[in-house]
mmCIF file of C-alpha atoms in Angstrom:
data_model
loop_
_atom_site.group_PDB
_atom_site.id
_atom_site.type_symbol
_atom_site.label_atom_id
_atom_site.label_comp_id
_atom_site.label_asym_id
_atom_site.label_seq_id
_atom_site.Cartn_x
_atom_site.Cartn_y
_atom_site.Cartn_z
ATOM 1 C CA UNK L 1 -0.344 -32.449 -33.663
ATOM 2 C CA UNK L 2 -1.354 -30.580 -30.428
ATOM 3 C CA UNK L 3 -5.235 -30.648 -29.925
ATOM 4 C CA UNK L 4 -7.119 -26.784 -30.320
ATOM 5 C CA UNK L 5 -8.113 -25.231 -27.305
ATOM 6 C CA UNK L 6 -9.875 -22.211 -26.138
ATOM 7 C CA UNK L 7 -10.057 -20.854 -22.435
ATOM 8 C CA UNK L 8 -13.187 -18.922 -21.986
ATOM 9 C CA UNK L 9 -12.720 -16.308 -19.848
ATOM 10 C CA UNK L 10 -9.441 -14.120 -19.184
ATOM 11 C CA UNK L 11 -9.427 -13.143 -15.251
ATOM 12 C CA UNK L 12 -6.571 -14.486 -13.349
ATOM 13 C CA UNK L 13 -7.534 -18.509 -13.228
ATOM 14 C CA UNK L 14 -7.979 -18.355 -17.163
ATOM 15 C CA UNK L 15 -5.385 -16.550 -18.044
ATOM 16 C CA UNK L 16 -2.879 -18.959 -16.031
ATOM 17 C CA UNK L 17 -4.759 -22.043 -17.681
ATOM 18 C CA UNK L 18 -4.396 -20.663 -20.959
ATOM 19 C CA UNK L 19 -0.416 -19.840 -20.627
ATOM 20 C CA UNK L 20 0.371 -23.285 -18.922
ATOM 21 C CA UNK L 21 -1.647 -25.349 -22.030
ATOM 22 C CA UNK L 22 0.134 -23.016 -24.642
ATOM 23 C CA UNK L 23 3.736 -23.494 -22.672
ATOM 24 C CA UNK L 24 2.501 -27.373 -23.132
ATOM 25 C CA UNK L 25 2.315 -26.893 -26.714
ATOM 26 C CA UNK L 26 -1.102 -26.819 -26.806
ATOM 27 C CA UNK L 27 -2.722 -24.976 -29.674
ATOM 28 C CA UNK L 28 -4.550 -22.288 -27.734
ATOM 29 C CA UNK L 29 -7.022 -19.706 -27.989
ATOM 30 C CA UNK L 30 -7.677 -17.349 -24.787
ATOM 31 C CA UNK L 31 -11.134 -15.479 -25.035
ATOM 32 C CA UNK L 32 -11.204 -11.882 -23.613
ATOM 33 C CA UNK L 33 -14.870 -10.406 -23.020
ATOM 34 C CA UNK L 34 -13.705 -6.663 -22.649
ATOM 35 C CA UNK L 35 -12.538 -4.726 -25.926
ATOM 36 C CA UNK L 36 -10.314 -2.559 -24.034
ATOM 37 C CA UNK L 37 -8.847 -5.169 -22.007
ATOM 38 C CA UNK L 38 -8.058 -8.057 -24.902
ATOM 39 C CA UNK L 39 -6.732 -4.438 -26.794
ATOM 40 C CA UNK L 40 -4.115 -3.925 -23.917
ATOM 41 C CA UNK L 41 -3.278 -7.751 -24.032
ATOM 42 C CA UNK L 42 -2.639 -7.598 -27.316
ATOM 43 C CA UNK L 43 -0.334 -5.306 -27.469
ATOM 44 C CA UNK L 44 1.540 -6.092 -23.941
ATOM 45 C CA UNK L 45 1.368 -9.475 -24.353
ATOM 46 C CA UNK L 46 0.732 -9.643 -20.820
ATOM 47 C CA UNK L 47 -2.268 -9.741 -18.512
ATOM 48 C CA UNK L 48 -1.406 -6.853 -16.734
ATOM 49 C CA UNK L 49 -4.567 -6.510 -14.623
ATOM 50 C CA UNK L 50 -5.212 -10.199 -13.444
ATOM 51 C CA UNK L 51 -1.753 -11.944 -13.959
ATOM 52 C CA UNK L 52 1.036 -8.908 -13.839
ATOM 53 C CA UNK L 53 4.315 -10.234 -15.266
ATOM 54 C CA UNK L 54 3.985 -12.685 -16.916
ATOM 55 C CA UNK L 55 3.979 -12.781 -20.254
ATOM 56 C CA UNK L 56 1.818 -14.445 -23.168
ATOM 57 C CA UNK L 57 3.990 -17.537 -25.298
ATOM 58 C CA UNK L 58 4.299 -17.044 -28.880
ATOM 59 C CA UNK L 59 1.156 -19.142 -29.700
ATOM 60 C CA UNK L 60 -1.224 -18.378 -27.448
ATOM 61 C CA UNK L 61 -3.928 -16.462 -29.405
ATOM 62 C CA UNK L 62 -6.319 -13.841 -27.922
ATOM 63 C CA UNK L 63 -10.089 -13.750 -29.166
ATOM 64 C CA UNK L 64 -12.959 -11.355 -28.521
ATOM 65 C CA UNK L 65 -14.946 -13.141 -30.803
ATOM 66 C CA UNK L 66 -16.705 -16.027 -28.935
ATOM 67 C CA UNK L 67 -17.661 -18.042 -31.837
ATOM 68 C CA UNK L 68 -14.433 -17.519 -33.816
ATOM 69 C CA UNK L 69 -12.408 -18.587 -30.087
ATOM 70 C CA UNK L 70 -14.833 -21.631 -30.417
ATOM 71 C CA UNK L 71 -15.370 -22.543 -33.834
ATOM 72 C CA UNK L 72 -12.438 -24.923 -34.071
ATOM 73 C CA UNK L 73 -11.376 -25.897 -31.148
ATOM 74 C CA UNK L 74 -11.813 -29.712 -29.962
ATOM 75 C CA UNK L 75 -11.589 -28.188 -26.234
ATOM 76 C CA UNK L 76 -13.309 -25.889 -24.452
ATOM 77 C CA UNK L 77 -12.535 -24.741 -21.034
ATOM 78 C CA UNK L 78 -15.116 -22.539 -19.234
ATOM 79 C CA UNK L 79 -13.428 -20.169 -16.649
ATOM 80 C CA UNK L 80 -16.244 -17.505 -15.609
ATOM 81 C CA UNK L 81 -17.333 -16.432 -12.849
ATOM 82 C CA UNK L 82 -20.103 -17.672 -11.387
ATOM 83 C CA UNK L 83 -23.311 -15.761 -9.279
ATOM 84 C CA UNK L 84 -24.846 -17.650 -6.882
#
């Protein structure tokens, strides 16, 4: 049974984490922090401002809600930036 996990944070390093683990068969979770943006990933499937073309497997999920993108995964990765 492939092991739950959610990518936190959907710019162009997330994004590609979160499609290779779900093309791995990974059960996975990708959290979005903008409304409009997860809305237009959602319905292209795609991440059309930080990954253009290619598109979202089957079971990769898409979150806004931290804690629900959280709650059960036995993962987390943490892709956000950073200010130094």
């Amino acid at each position: 049974m492939p092991q739950p996990i959610s990518v936190i944070g959907a710019g162009s390093w997330g994004t590609t984490l979160a499609v290779v683990l779900a093309n791995k068969g990974y059960d996975t979770t990708l959290w979005v922090f903008e409304s409009d943006q997860l809305a237009l990933m959602e319905s292209e499937r795609t991440n059309r401002k930080y990954l253009p073309g290619v598109m979202f497997p089957e079971n990769l999920r898409l979150s806004g809600d931290l804690s629900a993108a959280t709650r059960s995964a036995d993962y987390l990765v943490l892709v956000v930036p950073t200010h130094v």
